[in-house]
Amino acid sequence: MSTAAMPEFPAGFRWGVSTSAYQIEGGVGEDGRGPSIWDTFAHDPGRVADGSTGDVACDHYHRHAEDVALLAGLGVSAYRFSVAWPRVRPTGDGPVNAAGLDFYDRLVDDLLAHDIDPVATLFHWDLPQPVEDAGGWLARDTAHRFAEYADATAARLGDRVKLWITLNEPFIHLSLGHGTGEHAPGRTLLLDAFPVAHHQLLGHGLAVAALRARTTSPVAIANNYSPVRPAGDSDADRAAGAAYEALHNRLFTDPLLGRGYPVGLGFDETVVRDGDLAVVAAPIDVLGVNYYNPTGVRAPGEGSPLPFELVPLDGYPRTAFDWPVAPDGLRELLGWLHRTYGDDLPPIQVTESGCAYDDVPDADGRVHDPERIAYLDGHLRAVRAAMDEGVDVTGYFVWSLLDNWEWTEGFTKRFGLVHVDFDTQARTPKSSYAWFRDLISRP
Ligand code: FCB
């Protein structure tokens, strides 16, 4: 870790932490919430590493006041949470469930009372199961259901939410949820999953319009990005790198910024109707960037159904998730977005950045996580360097406030600034919490 002082960030820079509904809330059967695809998937034996589910998770549904106090103690100016669609419209196309919205209403008011900007994500992967049963994101209707849900949520939370984020990481939901099946809903369609990409983007565009009709707060999307590292210099490896880049980094950005779909991926684009691309390209105010690590790729083997093959990257320290720690990748990525999209690129907020380590309380009950401090230090310096190089970055959110239920890894991967004992639900701020608090409270 650098011993030089962390460079200053501009006044007004947004400092935050992020969470998502299914990963922290629990309370899955309460106040009219219906099942989501993640409830179904997690309860399917063998899907989750430790056999756990999000039924209780961090019990945030009942402990939200304690968690807002942790946010206040941290001194963040913003908190990014997600609204659970199955709380708001449990059947997908039936009545809006006012009791589900009450929870977020209270949360938003509590945040504002503590001078914390509520940043709400509308879809962090927990699709209502009835919407999945009607075809999920493979069906065009789902885009309309999403816009209706966005409208109902904005009707209630309106301008009290200071930044709206439509979708979280549509690429991960496409690739892991519908391409390879490691995430809910567990489909294995590989490149035939393209309708899921298009309908998510269409839903995003329709939701932007619905939000604009209800609120003057800015609107964003949070995309996952990963700088691509071809294994070698051969034309075949470079072509594989370009294909992966188109899929991971451009598929959900080119159309959003008015450039249509990247060519050459061999998608069947017959689901794209006249006028759709204009809906998708509705102007947004902020691009949310979620960054964890770069990706190694090489040319695919004979007969592969994909135009690339993923390979581990050597030569980096690794997190407990075995993800390479590469802060320079964030600087490179921000520069790539700036150069590639030029004036079309809105201001960026890093909406997720963080790492998993096997944090264990000491005998004295404290949790020391120097690796996480080093990780965040490196990534913040990378953001600052990109800003010096001309990239307009206006915020940074750590993933995550709390150790939580990490999808198919269950409770085995701890990403929090705050340790959670999942037996007792005791919260213990880690040393990274104090480090981040001190950093962002600098005058
Ligand atoms: C991101 C997800 C988030 C969390 C982190 C570790 O891809 O958006 O929910 O799982 O990874």
Short mmCIF file of C-alpha atoms and ligand atoms in Angstrom, two decimals:
data_model
loop_
_atom_site.label_atom_id
_atom_site.label_comp_id
_atom_site.label_asym_id
_atom_site.label_seq_id
_atom_site.Cartn_x
_atom_site.Cartn_y
_atom_site.Cartn_z
CA MET A 1 0.00 0.00 0.00
CA SER A 2 1.30 3.46 -0.89
CA THR A 3 2.67 5.49 1.98
CA ALA A 4 1.98 8.77 0.16
CA ALA A 5 -1.07 10.70 1.35
CA MET A 6 -4.24 9.92 -0.57
CA PRO A 7 -4.80 12.75 -3.07
CA GLU A 8 -7.73 15.06 -2.41
CA PHE A 9 -11.10 14.48 -4.04
CA PRO A 10 -13.21 17.44 -5.12
CA ALA A 11 -15.75 18.95 -2.73
CA GLY A 12 -19.13 17.37 -3.36
CA PHE A 13 -17.65 14.04 -4.48
CA ARG A 14 -20.23 11.39 -3.52
CA TRP A 15 -18.96 8.82 -1.04
CA GLY A 16 -21.14 5.79 -0.53
CA VAL A 17 -21.59 2.12 0.10
CA SER A 18 -23.80 -0.34 -1.79
CA THR A 19 -26.01 -3.31 -0.94
CA SER A 20 -28.82 -5.22 -2.63
CA ALA A 21 -32.20 -6.39 -1.39
CA TYR A 22 -31.96 -10.18 -1.62
CA GLN A 23 -28.42 -10.18 -0.23
CA ILE A 24 -29.30 -8.39 3.02
CA GLU A 25 -33.01 -8.09 3.71
CA GLY A 26 -34.37 -11.49 4.70
CA GLY A 27 -38.04 -11.12 5.65
CA VAL A 28 -38.89 -12.97 2.46
CA GLY A 29 -42.43 -13.84 3.49
CA GLU A 30 -43.35 -10.57 5.15
CA ASP A 31 -45.82 -7.83 4.35
CA GLY A 32 -46.96 -9.40 1.12
CA ARG A 33 -43.60 -10.03 -0.56
CA GLY A 34 -43.82 -12.73 -3.22
CA PRO A 35 -41.12 -15.18 -4.31
CA SER A 36 -38.34 -14.12 -6.65
CA ILE A 37 -36.20 -16.22 -8.98
CA TRP A 38 -33.44 -16.11 -6.36
CA ASP A 39 -35.71 -17.65 -3.69
CA THR A 40 -36.49 -20.46 -6.10
CA PHE A 41 -32.89 -20.93 -7.18
CA ALA A 42 -31.38 -20.81 -3.68
CA HIS A 43 -33.85 -23.41 -2.46
CA ASP A 44 -32.87 -25.76 -5.28
CA PRO A 45 -30.33 -28.11 -3.61
CA GLY A 46 -26.80 -27.88 -4.97
CA ARG A 47 -27.04 -24.39 -6.42
CA VAL A 48 -25.40 -22.51 -3.51
CA ALA A 49 -21.95 -23.39 -2.12
CA ASP A 50 -22.98 -23.71 1.54
CA GLY A 51 -26.60 -24.69 0.90
CA SER A 52 -27.81 -21.40 2.38
CA THR A 53 -30.56 -19.09 1.12
CA GLY A 54 -31.43 -15.42 1.48
CA ASP A 55 -34.43 -16.23 3.71
CA VAL A 56 -32.84 -14.34 6.60
CA ALA A 57 -29.60 -12.97 5.10
CA CYS A 58 -28.55 -10.01 7.32
CA ASP A 59 -32.09 -9.60 8.64
CA HIS A 60 -31.88 -6.01 7.43
CA TYR A 61 -35.65 -5.97 6.99
CA HIS A 62 -35.90 -5.87 10.78
CA ARG A 63 -32.55 -4.24 11.58
CA HIS A 64 -32.60 -1.37 9.10
CA ALA A 65 -32.47 1.26 11.85
CA GLU A 66 -29.25 -0.26 13.22
CA ASP A 67 -27.84 -0.39 9.69
CA VAL A 68 -28.69 3.25 9.00
CA ALA A 69 -26.90 4.10 12.26
CA LEU A 70 -23.84 2.26 10.88
CA LEU A 71 -24.09 4.34 7.70
CA ALA A 72 -24.32 7.52 9.74
CA GLY A 73 -21.30 6.48 11.82
CA LEU A 74 -19.38 5.85 8.62
CA GLY A 75 -20.18 9.36 7.43
CA VAL A 76 -21.13 8.45 3.85
CA SER A 77 -23.04 11.00 1.82
CA ALA A 78 -24.98 8.32 -0.09
CA TYR A 79 -26.32 4.79 0.36
CA ARG A 80 -27.06 2.59 -2.64
CA PHE A 81 -29.67 -0.08 -1.88
CA SER A 82 -32.02 -1.98 -4.13
CA VAL A 83 -35.78 -2.13 -4.04
CA ALA A 84 -37.14 -5.68 -4.20
CA TRP A 85 -39.54 -5.86 -7.15
CA PRO A 86 -41.33 -8.86 -5.50
CA ARG A 87 -42.18 -6.66 -2.50
CA VAL A 88 -43.66 -3.95 -4.69
CA ARG A 89 -45.58 -6.02 -7.24
CA PRO A 90 -45.48 -9.62 -6.02
CA THR A 91 -47.53 -11.12 -8.84
CA GLY A 92 -45.77 -9.22 -11.61
CA ASP A 93 -48.90 -7.76 -13.19
CA GLY A 94 -51.37 -7.52 -10.33
CA PRO A 95 -51.88 -4.82 -7.74
CA VAL A 96 -49.08 -2.78 -6.21
CA ASN A 97 -48.34 -3.91 -2.65
CA ALA A 98 -48.37 -0.74 -0.55
CA ALA A 99 -46.95 -2.57 2.49
CA GLY A 100 -43.86 -3.52 0.47
CA LEU A 101 -43.26 0.11 -0.45
CA ASP A 102 -43.76 1.19 3.18
CA PHE A 103 -40.45 -0.45 4.07
CA TYR A 104 -38.51 1.63 1.53
CA ASP A 105 -40.50 4.73 2.43
CA ARG A 106 -39.27 4.45 6.03
CA LEU A 107 -35.73 3.62 4.94
CA VAL A 108 -35.55 6.66 2.64
CA ASP A 109 -36.86 8.99 5.35
CA ASP A 110 -34.41 7.59 7.87
CA LEU A 111 -31.51 8.10 5.43
CA LEU A 112 -32.56 11.67 4.74
CA ALA A 113 -32.87 12.35 8.46
CA HIS A 114 -29.19 11.38 8.69
CA ASP A 115 -28.17 13.52 5.67
CA ILE A 116 -27.52 10.46 3.53
CA ASP A 117 -28.66 10.54 -0.11
CA PRO A 118 -30.83 7.51 -0.95
CA VAL A 119 -29.63 5.90 -4.20
CA ALA A 120 -32.14 3.26 -5.30
CA THR A 121 -31.51 0.43 -7.76
CA LEU A 122 -34.74 -0.97 -9.19
CA PHE A 123 -33.50 -4.36 -10.42
CA HIS A 124 -30.69 -6.19 -8.67
CA TRP A 125 -31.59 -9.61 -10.13
CA ASP A 126 -34.57 -10.56 -7.93
CA LEU A 127 -37.21 -10.94 -10.64
CA PRO A 128 -40.66 -11.88 -9.28
CA GLN A 129 -41.13 -15.60 -9.92
CA PRO A 130 -44.50 -15.05 -11.69
CA VAL A 131 -42.72 -12.78 -14.19
CA GLU A 132 -40.17 -15.54 -14.79
CA ASP A 133 -42.99 -18.04 -15.23
CA ALA A 134 -44.39 -15.81 -17.96
CA GLY A 135 -41.07 -15.96 -19.83
CA GLY A 136 -38.78 -13.77 -17.73
CA TRP A 137 -36.41 -11.49 -19.62
CA LEU A 138 -36.72 -13.69 -22.68
CA ALA A 139 -40.20 -12.18 -23.06
CA ARG A 140 -40.69 -8.63 -24.30
CA ASP A 141 -43.57 -8.10 -21.85
CA THR A 142 -41.09 -8.19 -18.98
CA ALA A 143 -39.68 -4.85 -20.15
CA HIS A 144 -43.17 -3.36 -19.79
CA ARG A 145 -43.72 -5.00 -16.39
CA PHE A 146 -40.41 -3.45 -15.29
CA ALA A 147 -41.44 0.03 -16.40
CA GLU A 148 -44.76 -0.32 -14.55
CA TYR A 149 -42.91 -1.33 -11.40
CA ALA A 150 -40.51 1.61 -11.85
CA ASP A 151 -43.50 3.92 -12.16
CA ALA A 152 -45.14 2.54 -8.99
CA THR A 153 -41.92 2.87 -7.02
CA ALA A 154 -41.19 6.39 -8.21
CA ALA A 155 -44.81 7.38 -7.48
CA ARG A 156 -44.11 6.56 -3.84
CA LEU A 157 -40.46 7.53 -3.38
CA GLY A 158 -40.31 10.28 -6.00
CA ASP A 159 -37.72 12.95 -5.55
CA ARG A 160 -36.65 11.77 -2.10
CA VAL A 161 -34.44 9.26 -3.93
CA LYS A 162 -31.47 11.32 -5.10
CA LEU A 163 -30.25 8.97 -7.83
CA TRP A 164 -32.26 6.24 -9.54
CA ILE A 165 -30.46 3.25 -10.99
CA THR A 166 -32.58 1.12 -13.32
CA LEU A 167 -30.62 -2.14 -13.67
CA ASN A 168 -27.69 -3.64 -11.83
CA GLU A 169 -25.17 -5.39 -14.07
CA PRO A 170 -27.40 -6.58 -16.90
CA PHE A 171 -24.31 -8.31 -18.34
CA ILE A 172 -23.91 -10.55 -15.28
CA HIS A 173 -27.63 -11.30 -15.21
CA LEU A 174 -27.39 -12.20 -18.91
CA SER A 175 -24.20 -14.23 -18.79
CA LEU A 176 -24.40 -16.07 -15.45
CA GLY A 177 -28.20 -16.16 -15.19
CA HIS A 178 -29.08 -17.04 -18.78
CA GLY A 179 -25.84 -17.95 -20.57
CA THR A 180 -24.08 -20.42 -18.28
CA GLY A 181 -26.71 -20.98 -15.57
CA GLU A 182 -24.61 -20.32 -12.45
CA HIS A 183 -27.07 -17.66 -11.30
CA ALA A 184 -30.86 -17.56 -11.19
CA PRO A 185 -32.86 -18.38 -13.19
CA GLY A 186 -30.24 -20.94 -14.25
CA ARG A 187 -30.70 -20.96 -18.02
CA THR A 188 -27.86 -22.21 -20.22
CA LEU A 189 -28.54 -20.52 -23.54
CA LEU A 190 -25.05 -19.15 -24.26
CA LEU A 191 -25.32 -16.66 -27.15
CA ASP A 192 -28.97 -17.58 -27.70
CA ALA A 193 -29.68 -15.56 -24.57
CA PHE A 194 -29.53 -12.34 -26.62
CA PRO A 195 -33.25 -11.53 -26.08
CA VAL A 196 -32.42 -11.20 -22.36
CA ALA A 197 -29.91 -8.48 -23.21
CA HIS A 198 -32.32 -6.62 -25.45
CA HIS A 199 -35.33 -6.85 -23.15
CA GLN A 200 -33.31 -5.66 -20.16
CA LEU A 201 -32.11 -2.67 -22.18
CA LEU A 202 -35.63 -2.01 -23.47
CA GLY A 203 -36.91 -2.23 -19.89
CA HIS A 204 -34.20 0.21 -18.86
CA GLY A 205 -35.27 2.70 -21.57
CA LEU A 206 -38.96 2.38 -20.72
CA ALA A 207 -38.15 2.78 -17.02
CA VAL A 208 -36.12 5.93 -17.73
CA ALA A 209 -39.23 7.42 -19.36
CA ALA A 210 -41.41 6.31 -16.43
CA LEU A 211 -38.98 7.83 -13.92
CA ARG A 212 -38.71 11.11 -15.85
CA ALA A 213 -42.48 11.46 -15.62
CA ARG A 214 -42.37 11.15 -11.83
CA THR A 215 -39.12 12.71 -10.67
CA THR A 216 -36.49 15.30 -11.48
CA SER A 217 -33.76 13.26 -9.77
CA PRO A 218 -30.99 11.95 -12.02
CA VAL A 219 -31.26 8.50 -13.58
CA ALA A 220 -28.49 5.95 -14.19
CA ILE A 221 -27.73 2.32 -14.94
CA ALA A 222 -25.01 0.31 -13.16
CA ASN A 223 -22.94 -1.75 -15.58
CA ASN A 224 -20.23 -4.27 -14.80
CA TYR A 225 -17.00 -3.68 -16.72
CA SER A 226 -13.79 -5.65 -16.99
CA PRO A 227 -10.68 -4.71 -18.96
CA VAL A 228 -9.82 -7.59 -21.26
CA ARG A 229 -6.36 -9.18 -21.30
CA PRO A 230 -5.75 -11.46 -24.31
CA ALA A 231 -3.43 -14.33 -23.36
CA GLY A 232 -1.06 -13.77 -26.26
CA ASP A 233 -0.29 -11.63 -29.28
CA SER A 234 -1.65 -13.95 -31.93
CA ASP A 235 -4.43 -12.73 -34.21
CA ALA A 236 -6.64 -15.47 -32.78
CA ASP A 237 -6.11 -14.35 -29.18
CA ARG A 238 -6.63 -10.73 -30.15
CA ALA A 239 -9.86 -11.59 -31.96
CA ALA A 240 -11.02 -13.48 -28.88
CA GLY A 241 -10.21 -10.41 -26.78
CA ALA A 242 -12.20 -8.15 -29.10
CA ALA A 243 -15.19 -10.52 -29.00
CA TYR A 244 -15.14 -10.67 -25.22
CA GLU A 245 -14.80 -6.91 -25.01
CA ALA A 246 -17.84 -6.49 -27.23
CA LEU A 247 -19.84 -8.85 -25.05
CA HIS A 248 -18.79 -7.69 -21.59
CA ASN A 249 -18.02 -4.01 -22.06
CA ARG A 250 -19.91 -2.81 -25.14
CA LEU A 251 -23.14 -4.80 -25.33
CA PHE A 252 -24.78 -2.74 -22.58
CA THR A 253 -23.04 0.54 -23.36
CA ASP A 254 -23.00 1.03 -27.15
CA PRO A 255 -26.83 0.90 -27.50
CA LEU A 256 -27.32 2.95 -24.35
CA LEU A 257 -25.19 5.75 -25.77
CA GLY A 258 -26.84 5.67 -29.18
CA ARG A 259 -24.51 3.40 -31.13
CA GLY A 260 -26.66 0.32 -31.59
CA TYR A 261 -25.46 -3.20 -30.83
CA PRO A 262 -21.80 -4.10 -31.38
CA VAL A 263 -21.41 -6.11 -34.58
CA GLY A 264 -19.82 -9.49 -35.03
CA LEU A 265 -21.13 -11.45 -32.05
CA GLY A 266 -23.43 -13.53 -34.21
CA PHE A 267 -26.57 -12.71 -32.27
CA ASP A 268 -29.98 -13.33 -33.76
CA GLU A 269 -31.35 -9.80 -33.37
CA THR A 270 -34.86 -10.43 -34.69
CA VAL A 271 -36.33 -9.43 -31.31
CA VAL A 272 -35.17 -5.84 -31.91
CA ARG A 273 -38.15 -3.93 -33.28
CA ASP A 274 -38.23 -0.61 -35.09
CA GLY A 275 -37.96 2.20 -32.59
CA ASP A 276 -36.50 0.06 -29.78
CA LEU A 277 -33.00 1.45 -30.07
CA ALA A 278 -34.28 4.99 -29.64
CA VAL A 279 -36.03 3.92 -26.42
CA VAL A 280 -32.86 2.22 -25.17
CA ALA A 281 -30.78 5.33 -25.92
CA ALA A 282 -32.89 7.67 -23.76
CA PRO A 283 -30.36 10.08 -22.21
CA ILE A 284 -29.11 9.14 -18.74
CA ASP A 285 -27.48 11.47 -16.25
CA VAL A 286 -24.87 9.18 -14.74
CA LEU A 287 -23.16 5.95 -15.84
CA GLY A 288 -22.70 3.60 -12.90
CA VAL A 289 -19.51 1.57 -13.17
CA ASN A 290 -19.07 -1.62 -11.14
CA TYR A 291 -15.49 -2.85 -11.28
CA TYR A 292 -13.85 -5.83 -9.62
CA ASN A 293 -11.12 -7.26 -11.87
CA PRO A 294 -9.78 -7.66 -15.41
CA THR A 295 -10.50 -10.81 -17.43
CA GLY A 296 -8.02 -13.07 -19.25
CA VAL A 297 -9.16 -14.55 -22.58
CA ARG A 298 -7.70 -16.63 -25.36
CA ALA A 299 -8.82 -18.10 -28.66
CA PRO A 300 -11.47 -20.78 -28.19
CA GLY A 301 -10.78 -24.44 -28.81
CA GLU A 302 -12.06 -26.23 -31.89
CA GLY A 303 -15.86 -26.45 -31.99
CA SER A 304 -16.41 -24.04 -29.07
CA PRO A 305 -19.86 -22.42 -29.09
CA LEU A 306 -18.29 -19.15 -27.90
CA PRO A 307 -15.79 -16.92 -29.75
CA PHE A 308 -13.41 -16.83 -26.75
CA GLU A 309 -12.29 -18.86 -23.77
CA LEU A 310 -11.71 -17.41 -20.31
CA VAL A 311 -8.31 -18.02 -18.66
CA PRO A 312 -7.04 -17.17 -15.17
CA LEU A 313 -4.71 -14.17 -14.98
CA ASP A 314 -1.34 -14.81 -13.39
CA GLY A 315 0.85 -12.38 -11.52
CA TYR A 316 -1.69 -10.58 -9.34
CA PRO A 317 -2.48 -10.85 -5.64
CA ARG A 318 -5.87 -12.49 -5.22
CA THR A 319 -8.91 -11.99 -3.01
CA ALA A 320 -10.68 -14.83 -1.18
CA PHE A 321 -12.88 -15.09 -4.28
CA ASP A 322 -9.69 -15.79 -6.22
CA TRP A 323 -10.28 -12.57 -8.15
CA PRO A 324 -7.07 -10.76 -9.22
CA VAL A 325 -6.42 -7.48 -7.42
CA ALA A 326 -5.70 -4.97 -10.19
CA PRO A 327 -6.38 -1.34 -9.29
CA ASP A 328 -4.76 -0.18 -12.54
CA GLY A 329 -7.56 -2.01 -14.34
CA LEU A 330 -9.98 0.55 -12.94
CA ARG A 331 -7.90 3.47 -14.16
CA GLU A 332 -7.57 1.81 -17.56
CA LEU A 333 -11.29 1.09 -17.75
CA LEU A 334 -12.30 4.65 -16.86
CA GLY A 335 -9.89 5.95 -19.51
CA TRP A 336 -11.28 3.45 -22.04
CA LEU A 337 -14.85 4.63 -21.42
CA HIS A 338 -13.73 8.26 -21.78
CA ARG A 339 -11.83 7.65 -25.03
CA THR A 340 -14.38 5.28 -26.55
CA TYR A 341 -17.55 7.26 -25.87
CA GLY A 342 -16.18 10.82 -25.78
CA ASP A 343 -18.86 13.47 -25.46
CA ASP A 344 -21.62 10.84 -25.35
CA LEU A 345 -20.36 9.63 -21.97
CA PRO A 346 -22.25 11.05 -18.97
CA PRO A 347 -20.44 11.61 -15.65
CA ILE A 348 -19.43 8.35 -14.02
CA GLN A 349 -20.02 7.13 -10.48
CA VAL A 350 -18.23 3.96 -9.42
CA THR A 351 -21.30 2.20 -8.03
CA GLU A 352 -19.47 -0.92 -6.78
CA SER A 353 -15.85 -1.58 -5.84
CA GLY A 354 -14.70 -3.98 -3.18
CA CYS A 355 -13.25 -7.34 -2.25
CA ALA A 356 -13.89 -10.53 -0.29
CA TYR A 357 -11.50 -11.72 2.41
CA ASP A 358 -11.91 -14.33 5.13
CA ASP A 359 -12.31 -11.83 7.92
CA VAL A 360 -12.46 -13.41 11.37
CA PRO A 361 -12.88 -11.57 14.68
CA ASP A 362 -9.77 -11.56 16.90
CA ALA A 363 -9.81 -12.82 20.48
CA ASP A 364 -10.60 -9.22 21.46
CA GLY A 365 -13.64 -9.27 19.15
CA ARG A 366 -12.16 -6.82 16.64
CA VAL A 367 -11.96 -7.51 12.94
CA HIS A 368 -8.76 -6.41 11.23
CA ASP A 369 -8.85 -6.40 7.44
CA PRO A 370 -5.67 -4.73 6.18
CA GLU A 371 -6.08 -6.37 2.75
CA ARG A 372 -9.39 -4.57 2.24
CA ILE A 373 -7.85 -1.26 3.27
CA ALA A 374 -5.04 -1.80 0.76
CA TYR A 375 -7.56 -2.79 -1.91
CA LEU A 376 -9.70 0.32 -1.41
CA ASP A 377 -6.65 2.56 -1.14
CA GLY A 378 -5.33 1.28 -4.46
CA HIS A 379 -8.65 1.56 -6.25
CA LEU A 380 -9.30 5.09 -4.98
CA ARG A 381 -5.89 6.20 -6.18
CA ALA A 382 -6.76 4.66 -9.55
CA VAL A 383 -10.00 6.66 -9.68
CA ARG A 384 -8.15 9.85 -8.77
CA ALA A 385 -5.52 9.21 -11.45
CA ALA A 386 -8.25 8.71 -14.06
CA MET A 387 -9.84 11.99 -12.95
CA ASP A 388 -6.48 13.72 -13.43
CA GLU A 389 -6.44 12.24 -16.92
CA GLY A 390 -9.74 13.94 -17.69
CA VAL A 391 -12.41 11.37 -16.78
CA ASP A 392 -15.43 12.92 -15.06
CA VAL A 393 -15.96 10.73 -11.98
CA THR A 394 -18.33 12.13 -9.37
CA GLY A 395 -18.70 9.33 -6.83
CA TYR A 396 -17.41 6.05 -5.42
CA PHE A 397 -19.42 3.38 -3.58
CA VAL A 398 -17.79 0.52 -1.70
CA TRP A 399 -19.33 -2.92 -2.12
CA SER A 400 -20.46 -3.51 0.58
CA LEU A 401 -21.67 -2.03 3.86
CA LEU A 402 -22.22 -5.47 5.40
CA ASP A 403 -20.93 -8.98 4.94
CA ASN A 404 -23.93 -10.51 3.18
CA TRP A 405 -25.38 -13.39 1.18
CA GLU A 406 -23.14 -13.57 -1.86
CA TRP A 407 -25.36 -15.34 -4.40
CA THR A 408 -24.04 -18.82 -5.27
CA GLU A 409 -21.27 -18.41 -2.71
CA GLY A 410 -23.84 -18.10 0.07
CA PHE A 411 -22.30 -16.80 3.30
CA THR A 412 -18.77 -17.89 2.38
CA LYS A 413 -17.58 -14.58 0.86
CA ARG A 414 -17.34 -11.53 3.10
CA PHE A 415 -17.33 -8.15 1.29
CA GLY A 416 -18.39 -5.85 4.16
CA LEU A 417 -16.84 -2.89 5.88
CA VAL A 418 -18.91 -4.31 8.74
CA HIS A 419 -18.54 -7.92 9.86
CA VAL A 420 -21.78 -9.83 10.37
CA ASP A 421 -22.02 -12.92 12.58
CA PHE A 422 -24.72 -14.81 10.70
CA ASP A 423 -25.69 -16.82 13.80
CA THR A 424 -26.32 -13.86 16.08
CA GLN A 425 -26.65 -11.06 13.47
CA ALA A 426 -24.11 -9.05 15.52
CA ARG A 427 -22.54 -6.28 13.44
CA THR A 428 -18.89 -5.38 14.09
CA PRO A 429 -17.28 -2.58 12.10
CA LYS A 430 -13.95 -3.79 10.66
CA SER A 431 -10.79 -1.70 10.61
CA SER A 432 -11.61 -0.82 6.97
CA TYR A 433 -14.78 0.91 8.25
CA ALA A 434 -12.68 3.22 10.44
CA TRP A 435 -10.19 3.74 7.59
CA PHE A 436 -12.91 4.70 5.10
CA ARG A 437 -14.66 6.93 7.66
CA ASP A 438 -11.44 8.81 8.34
CA LEU A 439 -10.64 9.13 4.65
CA ILE A 440 -13.98 10.60 3.66
CA SER A 441 -14.21 12.92 6.66
CA ARG A 442 -11.07 14.79 5.67
CA PRO A 443 -11.79 18.54 5.50
C1 FCB B 1 -21.49 -7.76 -8.19
C2 FCB B 1 -22.93 -7.73 -7.73
C3 FCB B 1 -23.10 -7.64 -6.23
C4 FCB B 1 -22.08 -8.50 -5.51
C5 FCB B 1 -20.68 -8.19 -5.99
C6 FCB B 1 -19.62 -8.93 -5.28
O1 FCB B 1 -21.40 -8.39 -9.42
O2 FCB B 1 -23.61 -6.64 -8.32
O3 FCB B 1 -24.41 -8.00 -5.92
O4 FCB B 1 -22.39 -9.82 -5.70
O5 FCB B 1 -20.60 -8.47 -7.36
#
